[in-house]
């Protein structure tokens, strides 16, 4: 079995937790226009946290690119830029901000392109690593659907189910 090459992701190094927590708490108090007003789900996950976790899992940490960010200072500067982007992404008022969503999608796509490039010699590269198509997101225990909804918002084909 050929190993898939991966780079360190942003979530492995850090997240702007205070901003994510503030946005998640604030979101709990939104009623009009929020998906949680459609139906009650006993263990609903905040959409802000879902967006942050997905973005952090899909975007490479700057330390994974020493050719672009050779020093710790440059890596930290780029990481802070990504954190600021994530801090904007988690705000409910920005869920329809197409410019911001497009920026986030570009960051995700750029990381995906590196993954495809790193795995171009993989035996199934043509099937699994298409630079023009992000991998699909599958959540077999989707519950209220927070993760599949936010994966779709971030540009992934998304599938969710639950019992």
CSV table of C-alpha atoms in Angstrom, one decimal:
chain,number,residue,atom,x,y,z
A,1,UNK,CA,0.0,0.0,0.0
A,2,UNK,CA,1.4,3.4,-1.0
A,3,UNK,CA,1.4,6.0,1.7
A,4,UNK,CA,-0.4,9.3,1.1
A,5,UNK,CA,1.9,12.2,1.8
A,6,UNK,CA,0.4,14.9,4.0
A,7,UNK,CA,1.5,18.3,5.4
A,8,UNK,CA,0.9,19.7,8.8
A,9,UNK,CA,-2.4,21.4,9.0
A,10,UNK,CA,-3.3,24.6,10.8
A,11,UNK,CA,-5.4,22.8,13.4
A,12,UNK,CA,-2.4,20.8,14.5
A,13,UNK,CA,-0.5,23.9,15.5
A,14,UNK,CA,-3.2,26.2,16.8
A,15,UNK,CA,-6.6,27.9,16.4
A,16,UNK,CA,-7.9,31.3,17.5
A,17,UNK,CA,-10.0,29.7,20.3
A,18,UNK,CA,-11.1,32.8,22.0
A,19,UNK,CA,-12.7,34.1,18.8
A,20,UNK,CA,-14.2,30.8,17.9
A,21,UNK,CA,-15.7,30.5,21.5
A,22,UNK,CA,-17.1,34.0,21.4
A,23,UNK,CA,-18.7,33.4,18.0
A,24,UNK,CA,-20.1,30.1,19.1
A,25,UNK,CA,-21.7,31.5,22.3
A,26,UNK,CA,-23.1,34.5,20.4
A,27,UNK,CA,-24.6,32.1,17.7
A,28,UNK,CA,-26.5,30.2,20.4
A,29,UNK,CA,-28.6,33.4,20.9
A,30,UNK,CA,-29.6,33.9,17.3
A,31,UNK,CA,-33.0,32.8,16.4
A,32,UNK,CA,-34.3,34.4,13.2
A,33,UNK,CA,-32.6,33.1,10.1
A,34,UNK,CA,-30.4,30.6,11.8
A,35,UNK,CA,-30.7,26.9,10.8
A,36,UNK,CA,-31.2,26.0,14.5
A,37,UNK,CA,-34.6,27.6,14.2
A,38,UNK,CA,-35.8,25.0,11.7
A,39,UNK,CA,-35.8,22.1,14.2
A,40,UNK,CA,-34.5,21.2,17.6
A,41,UNK,CA,-31.6,18.9,17.7
A,42,UNK,CA,-30.4,17.7,21.1
A,43,UNK,CA,-26.7,18.0,20.4
A,44,UNK,CA,-26.4,20.8,17.9
A,45,UNK,CA,-22.8,21.9,17.2
A,46,UNK,CA,-22.3,25.6,16.7
A,47,UNK,CA,-21.8,26.4,13.0
A,48,UNK,CA,-19.0,28.8,13.9
A,49,UNK,CA,-17.0,26.0,15.5
A,50,UNK,CA,-17.8,23.7,12.5
A,51,UNK,CA,-16.5,26.3,10.0
A,52,UNK,CA,-13.3,26.9,12.1
A,53,UNK,CA,-12.6,23.1,12.5
A,54,UNK,CA,-13.1,22.4,8.8
A,55,UNK,CA,-10.9,25.4,7.7
A,56,UNK,CA,-8.2,24.4,10.2
A,57,UNK,CA,-8.2,20.8,9.0
A,58,UNK,CA,-8.1,21.7,5.3
A,59,UNK,CA,-5.5,24.5,5.3
A,60,UNK,CA,-1.8,23.8,5.6
A,61,UNK,CA,0.1,25.4,8.5
A,62,UNK,CA,2.9,27.8,7.3
A,63,UNK,CA,5.5,25.5,8.9
A,64,UNK,CA,4.6,22.9,6.3
A,65,UNK,CA,6.1,25.3,3.7
A,66,UNK,CA,9.6,26.1,4.7
A,67,UNK,CA,10.3,27.1,1.1
A,68,UNK,CA,7.8,29.9,1.4
A,69,UNK,CA,8.2,30.7,5.2
A,70,UNK,CA,11.8,29.8,6.1
A,71,UNK,CA,11.9,31.4,9.5
A,72,UNK,CA,9.7,31.0,12.6
A,73,UNK,CA,8.9,34.7,12.4
A,74,UNK,CA,7.6,34.4,8.8
A,75,UNK,CA,5.7,31.3,9.8
A,76,UNK,CA,4.1,33.1,12.7
A,77,UNK,CA,3.2,36.1,10.6
A,78,UNK,CA,1.5,33.9,8.0
A,79,UNK,CA,-0.2,31.9,10.7
A,80,UNK,CA,-1.6,35.1,12.3
A,81,UNK,CA,-2.9,36.1,8.8
A,82,UNK,CA,-4.8,32.8,8.6
A,83,UNK,CA,-6.1,33.2,12.2
A,84,UNK,CA,-7.4,36.7,11.3
A,85,UNK,CA,-9.2,35.1,8.3
A,86,UNK,CA,-10.6,32.4,10.5
A,87,UNK,CA,-11.7,35.0,13.1
A,88,UNK,CA,-13.8,36.7,10.4
A,89,UNK,CA,-15.0,33.4,9.0
A,90,UNK,CA,-16.6,32.3,12.3
A,91,UNK,CA,-18.8,35.4,12.6
A,92,UNK,CA,-22.4,34.7,11.8
A,93,UNK,CA,-22.8,38.0,10.0
A,94,UNK,CA,-20.1,36.8,7.5
A,95,UNK,CA,-21.8,33.6,6.5
A,96,UNK,CA,-23.0,35.4,3.4
A,97,UNK,CA,-19.9,37.4,2.8
A,98,UNK,CA,-19.0,36.0,-0.6
A,99,UNK,CA,-15.6,37.8,-0.7
A,100,UNK,CA,-14.5,36.3,2.6
A,101,UNK,CA,-15.9,32.8,1.7
A,102,UNK,CA,-14.0,33.0,-1.6
A,103,UNK,CA,-10.8,33.9,0.2
A,104,UNK,CA,-11.2,30.9,2.5
A,105,UNK,CA,-12.0,28.6,-0.4
A,106,UNK,CA,-8.8,29.8,-2.2
A,107,UNK,CA,-6.8,29.0,0.9
A,108,UNK,CA,-8.3,25.5,1.0
A,109,UNK,CA,-7.8,25.0,-2.7
A,110,UNK,CA,-4.2,26.1,-2.4
A,111,UNK,CA,-3.5,23.5,0.3
A,112,UNK,CA,-5.3,20.9,-1.8
A,113,UNK,CA,-3.1,21.7,-4.8
A,114,UNK,CA,0.0,21.0,-2.6
A,115,UNK,CA,-1.5,17.7,-1.5
A,116,UNK,CA,-2.1,16.7,-5.1
A,117,UNK,CA,1.4,17.8,-6.1
A,118,UNK,CA,3.0,15.9,-3.2
A,119,UNK,CA,1.1,12.7,-4.3
A,120,UNK,CA,1.4,12.9,-8.0
A,121,UNK,CA,3.4,9.6,-8.0
A,122,UNK,CA,0.7,7.8,-6.0
A,123,UNK,CA,-0.7,4.9,-8.0
A,124,UNK,CA,-4.2,6.3,-7.8
A,125,UNK,CA,-3.2,9.9,-8.2
A,126,UNK,CA,-5.5,10.5,-11.2
A,127,UNK,CA,-8.5,9.3,-9.2
A,128,UNK,CA,-7.7,10.6,-5.7
A,129,UNK,CA,-5.7,13.7,-6.3
A,130,UNK,CA,-7.5,15.9,-8.9
A,131,UNK,CA,-6.2,19.5,-8.4
A,132,UNK,CA,-9.4,20.9,-9.9
A,133,UNK,CA,-11.8,19.1,-7.5
A,134,UNK,CA,-11.7,19.1,-3.7
A,135,UNK,CA,-12.3,15.8,-2.0
A,136,UNK,CA,-15.9,15.1,-0.9
A,137,UNK,CA,-16.8,15.5,2.8
A,138,UNK,CA,-18.7,12.5,4.3
A,139,UNK,CA,-20.3,12.6,7.8
A,140,UNK,CA,-22.0,9.3,8.6
A,141,UNK,CA,-23.2,10.7,12.0
A,142,UNK,CA,-24.3,14.2,10.8
A,143,UNK,CA,-26.9,14.8,13.5
A,144,UNK,CA,-28.2,18.3,13.0
A,145,UNK,CA,-26.0,18.7,10.0
A,146,UNK,CA,-23.6,21.4,11.1
A,147,UNK,CA,-20.4,19.9,9.6
A,148,UNK,CA,-21.9,18.9,6.2
A,149,UNK,CA,-23.5,22.3,5.9
A,150,UNK,CA,-20.3,24.2,6.6
A,151,UNK,CA,-18.2,21.8,4.4
A,152,UNK,CA,-20.5,22.7,1.6
A,153,UNK,CA,-20.2,26.4,2.4
A,154,UNK,CA,-16.5,26.1,2.1
A,155,UNK,CA,-16.7,24.5,-1.3
A,156,UNK,CA,-16.6,20.8,-0.7
A,157,UNK,CA,-19.2,18.3,-2.1
A,158,UNK,CA,-20.9,17.2,1.1
A,159,UNK,CA,-22.7,14.1,2.3
A,160,UNK,CA,-24.3,13.6,5.7
A,161,UNK,CA,-26.6,11.0,7.2
A,162,UNK,CA,-27.8,9.9,10.6
A,163,UNK,CA,-30.1,7.3,12.1
